Tab-separated table of N, CA and C in Angstrom:
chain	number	residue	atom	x	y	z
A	1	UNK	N	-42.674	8.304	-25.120
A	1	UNK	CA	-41.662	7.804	-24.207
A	1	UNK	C	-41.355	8.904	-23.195
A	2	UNK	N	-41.477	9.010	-21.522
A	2	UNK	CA	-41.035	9.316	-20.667
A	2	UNK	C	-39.436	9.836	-21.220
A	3	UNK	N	-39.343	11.026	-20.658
A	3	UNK	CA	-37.870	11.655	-20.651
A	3	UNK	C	-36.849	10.532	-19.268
A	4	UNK	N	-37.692	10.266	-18.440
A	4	UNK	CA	-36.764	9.425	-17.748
A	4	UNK	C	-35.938	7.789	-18.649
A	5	UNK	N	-37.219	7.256	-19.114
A	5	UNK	CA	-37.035	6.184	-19.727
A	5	UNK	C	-35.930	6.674	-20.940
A	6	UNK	N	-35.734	7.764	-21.841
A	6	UNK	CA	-34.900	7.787	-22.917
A	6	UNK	C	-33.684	7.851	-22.048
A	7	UNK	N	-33.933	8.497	-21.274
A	7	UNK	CA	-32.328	8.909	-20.491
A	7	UNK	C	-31.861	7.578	-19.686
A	8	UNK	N	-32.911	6.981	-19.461
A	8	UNK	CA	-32.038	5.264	-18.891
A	8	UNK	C	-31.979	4.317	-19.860
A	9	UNK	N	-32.250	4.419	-20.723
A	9	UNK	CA	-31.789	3.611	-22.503
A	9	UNK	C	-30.214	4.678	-23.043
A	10	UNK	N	-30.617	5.249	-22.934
A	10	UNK	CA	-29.416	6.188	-23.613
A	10	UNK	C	-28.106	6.026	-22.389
A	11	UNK	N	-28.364	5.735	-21.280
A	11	UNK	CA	-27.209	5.311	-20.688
A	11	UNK	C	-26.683	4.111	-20.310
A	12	UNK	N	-27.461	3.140	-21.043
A	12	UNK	CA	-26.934	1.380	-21.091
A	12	UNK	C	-26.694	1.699	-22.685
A	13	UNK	N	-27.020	2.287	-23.635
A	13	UNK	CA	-26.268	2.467	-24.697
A	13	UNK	C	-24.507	2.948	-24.332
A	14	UNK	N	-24.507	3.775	-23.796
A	14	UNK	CA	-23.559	4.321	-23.442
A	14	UNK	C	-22.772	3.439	-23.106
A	15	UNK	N	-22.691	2.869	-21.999
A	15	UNK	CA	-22.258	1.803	-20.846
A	15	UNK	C	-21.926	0.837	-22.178
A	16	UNK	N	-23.053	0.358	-22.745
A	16	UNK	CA	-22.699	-1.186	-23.922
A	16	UNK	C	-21.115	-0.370	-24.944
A	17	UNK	N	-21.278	0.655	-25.712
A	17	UNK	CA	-20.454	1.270	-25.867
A	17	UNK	C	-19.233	1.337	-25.796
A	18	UNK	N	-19.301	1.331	-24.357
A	18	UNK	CA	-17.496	1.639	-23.883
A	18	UNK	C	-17.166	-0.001	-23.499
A	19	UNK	N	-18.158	-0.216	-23.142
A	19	UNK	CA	-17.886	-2.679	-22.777
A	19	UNK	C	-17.041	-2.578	-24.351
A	20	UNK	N	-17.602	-2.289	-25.438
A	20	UNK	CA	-17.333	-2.158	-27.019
A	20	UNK	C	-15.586	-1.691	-26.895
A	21	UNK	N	-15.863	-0.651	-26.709
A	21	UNK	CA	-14.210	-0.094	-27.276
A	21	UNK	C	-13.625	-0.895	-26.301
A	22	UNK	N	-13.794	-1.154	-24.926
A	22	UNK	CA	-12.408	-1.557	-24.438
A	22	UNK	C	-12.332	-3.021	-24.826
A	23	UNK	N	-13.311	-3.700	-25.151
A	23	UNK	CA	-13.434	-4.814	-25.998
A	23	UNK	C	-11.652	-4.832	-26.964
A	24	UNK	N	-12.482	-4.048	-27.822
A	24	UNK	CA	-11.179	-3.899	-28.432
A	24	UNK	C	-9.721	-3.374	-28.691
A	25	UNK	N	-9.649	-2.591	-27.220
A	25	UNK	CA	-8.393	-2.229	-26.491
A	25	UNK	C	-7.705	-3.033	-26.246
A	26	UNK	N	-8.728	-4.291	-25.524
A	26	UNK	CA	-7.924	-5.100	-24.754
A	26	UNK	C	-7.666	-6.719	-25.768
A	27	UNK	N	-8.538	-6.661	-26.451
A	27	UNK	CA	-8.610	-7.917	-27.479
A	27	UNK	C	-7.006	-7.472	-28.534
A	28	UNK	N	-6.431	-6.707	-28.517
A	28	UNK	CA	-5.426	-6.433	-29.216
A	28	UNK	C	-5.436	-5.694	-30.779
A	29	UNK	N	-6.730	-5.375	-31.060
A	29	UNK	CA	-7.334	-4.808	-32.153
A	29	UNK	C	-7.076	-3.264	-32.547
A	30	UNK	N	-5.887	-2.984	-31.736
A	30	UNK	CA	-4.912	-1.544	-32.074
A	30	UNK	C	-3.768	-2.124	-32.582
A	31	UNK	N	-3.844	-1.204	-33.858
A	31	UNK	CA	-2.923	-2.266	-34.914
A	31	UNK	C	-1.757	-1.086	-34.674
A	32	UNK	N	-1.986	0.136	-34.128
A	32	UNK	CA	-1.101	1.512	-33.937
A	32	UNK	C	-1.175	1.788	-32.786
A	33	UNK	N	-0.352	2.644	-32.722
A	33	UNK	CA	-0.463	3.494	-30.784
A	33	UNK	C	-1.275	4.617	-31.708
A	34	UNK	N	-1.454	5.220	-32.930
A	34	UNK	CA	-2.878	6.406	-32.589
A	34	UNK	C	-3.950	5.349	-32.740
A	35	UNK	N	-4.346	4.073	-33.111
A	35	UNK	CA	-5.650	3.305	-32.833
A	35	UNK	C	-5.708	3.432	-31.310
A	36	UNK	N	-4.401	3.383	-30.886
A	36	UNK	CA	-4.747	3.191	-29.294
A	36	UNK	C	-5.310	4.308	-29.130
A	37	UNK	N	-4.792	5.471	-29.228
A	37	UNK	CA	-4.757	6.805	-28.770
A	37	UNK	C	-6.500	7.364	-28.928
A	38	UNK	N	-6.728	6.717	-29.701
A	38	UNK	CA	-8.145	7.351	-30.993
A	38	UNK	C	-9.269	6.245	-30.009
A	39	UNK	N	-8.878	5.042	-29.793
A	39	UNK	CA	-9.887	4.535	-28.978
A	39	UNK	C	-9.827	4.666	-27.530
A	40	UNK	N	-8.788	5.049	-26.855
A	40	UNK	CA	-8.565	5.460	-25.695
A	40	UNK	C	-9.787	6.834	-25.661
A	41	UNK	N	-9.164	7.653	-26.532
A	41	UNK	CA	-9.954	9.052	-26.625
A	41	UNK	C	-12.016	8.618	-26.806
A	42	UNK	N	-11.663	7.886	-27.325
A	42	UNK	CA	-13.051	7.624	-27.577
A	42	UNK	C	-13.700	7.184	-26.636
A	43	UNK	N	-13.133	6.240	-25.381
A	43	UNK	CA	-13.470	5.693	-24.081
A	43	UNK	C	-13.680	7.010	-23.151
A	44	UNK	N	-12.715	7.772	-23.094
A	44	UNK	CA	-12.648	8.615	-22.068
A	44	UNK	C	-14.110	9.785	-22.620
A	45	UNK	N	-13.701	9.737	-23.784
A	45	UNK	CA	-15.410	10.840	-24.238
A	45	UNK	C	-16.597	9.665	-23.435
A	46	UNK	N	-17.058	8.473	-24.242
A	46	UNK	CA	-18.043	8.205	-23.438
A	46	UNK	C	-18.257	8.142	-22.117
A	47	UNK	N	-17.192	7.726	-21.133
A	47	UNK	CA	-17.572	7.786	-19.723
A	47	UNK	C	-17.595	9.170	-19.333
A	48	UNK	N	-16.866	10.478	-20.157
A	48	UNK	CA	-17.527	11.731	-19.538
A	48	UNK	C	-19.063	12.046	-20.071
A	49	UNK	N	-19.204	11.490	-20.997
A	49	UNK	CA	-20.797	11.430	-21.725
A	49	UNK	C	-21.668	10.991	-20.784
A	50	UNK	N	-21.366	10.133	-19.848
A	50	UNK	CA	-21.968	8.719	-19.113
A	50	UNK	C	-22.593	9.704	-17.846
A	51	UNK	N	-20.893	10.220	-17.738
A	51	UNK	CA	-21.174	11.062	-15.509
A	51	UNK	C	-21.907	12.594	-16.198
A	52	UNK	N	-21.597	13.292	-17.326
A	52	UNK	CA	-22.875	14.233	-17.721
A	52	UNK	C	-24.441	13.542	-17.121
A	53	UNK	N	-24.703	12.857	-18.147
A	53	UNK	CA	-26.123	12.013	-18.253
A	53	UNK	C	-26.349	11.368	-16.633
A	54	UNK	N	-25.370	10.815	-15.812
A	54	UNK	CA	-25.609	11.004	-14.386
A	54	UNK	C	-25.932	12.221	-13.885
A	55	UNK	N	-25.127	12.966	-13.677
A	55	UNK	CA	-25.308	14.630	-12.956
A	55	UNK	C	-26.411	14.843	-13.683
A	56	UNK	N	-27.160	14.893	-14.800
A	56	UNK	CA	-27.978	15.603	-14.957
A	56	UNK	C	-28.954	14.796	-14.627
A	57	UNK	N	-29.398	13.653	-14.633
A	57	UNK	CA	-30.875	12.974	-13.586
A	57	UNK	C	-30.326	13.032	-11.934
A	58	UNK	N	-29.007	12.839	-11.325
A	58	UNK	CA	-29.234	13.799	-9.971
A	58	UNK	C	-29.914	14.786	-9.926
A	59	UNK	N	-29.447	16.285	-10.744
A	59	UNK	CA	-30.163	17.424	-10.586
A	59	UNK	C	-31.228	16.870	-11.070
A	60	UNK	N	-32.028	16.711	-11.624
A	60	UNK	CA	-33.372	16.270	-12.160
A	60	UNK	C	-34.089	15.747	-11.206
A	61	UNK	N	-33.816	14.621	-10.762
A	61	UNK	CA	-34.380	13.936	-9.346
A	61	UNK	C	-34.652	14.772	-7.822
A	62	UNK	N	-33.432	15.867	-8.154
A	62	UNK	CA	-33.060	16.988	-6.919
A	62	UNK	C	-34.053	17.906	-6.905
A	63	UNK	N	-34.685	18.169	-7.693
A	63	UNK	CA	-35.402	19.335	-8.474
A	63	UNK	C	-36.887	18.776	-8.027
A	64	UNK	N	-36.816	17.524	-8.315
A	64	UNK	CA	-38.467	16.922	-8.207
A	64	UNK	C	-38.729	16.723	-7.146
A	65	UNK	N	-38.074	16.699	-5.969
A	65	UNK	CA	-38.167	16.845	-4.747
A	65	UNK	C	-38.189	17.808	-3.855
């Protein structure tokens, strides 16, 4: 498998992911404010996971050019 191809699977994982938690942010499935807190936290990790894995195929793409 191409390093490009893992890195564009690994970021619709990502993406499906966070569709997931806020799924259940918004479906009412925080039975606590730390469920909130704990899946909030967990949203905000993947979308900084997400713009990493962006910035790094910019530079990557930047590089190959």
């Amino acid at each position: 498998m191409r390093l490009e191809n893992f890195f564009t699977y690994y970021k619709k994982e990502l993406i499906s992911r966070q569709k997931q938690v806020e799924e259940s942010i918004l479906g009412g499935l925080c039975k606590s404010w730390d469920d909130y807190r704990y899946l909030t936290g967990k949203l905000d990790a993947l979308k900084q996971e997400e713009q990493e894995l962006t910035d790094l195929l910019k530079k990557q793409e930047l590089e190959d050019d």
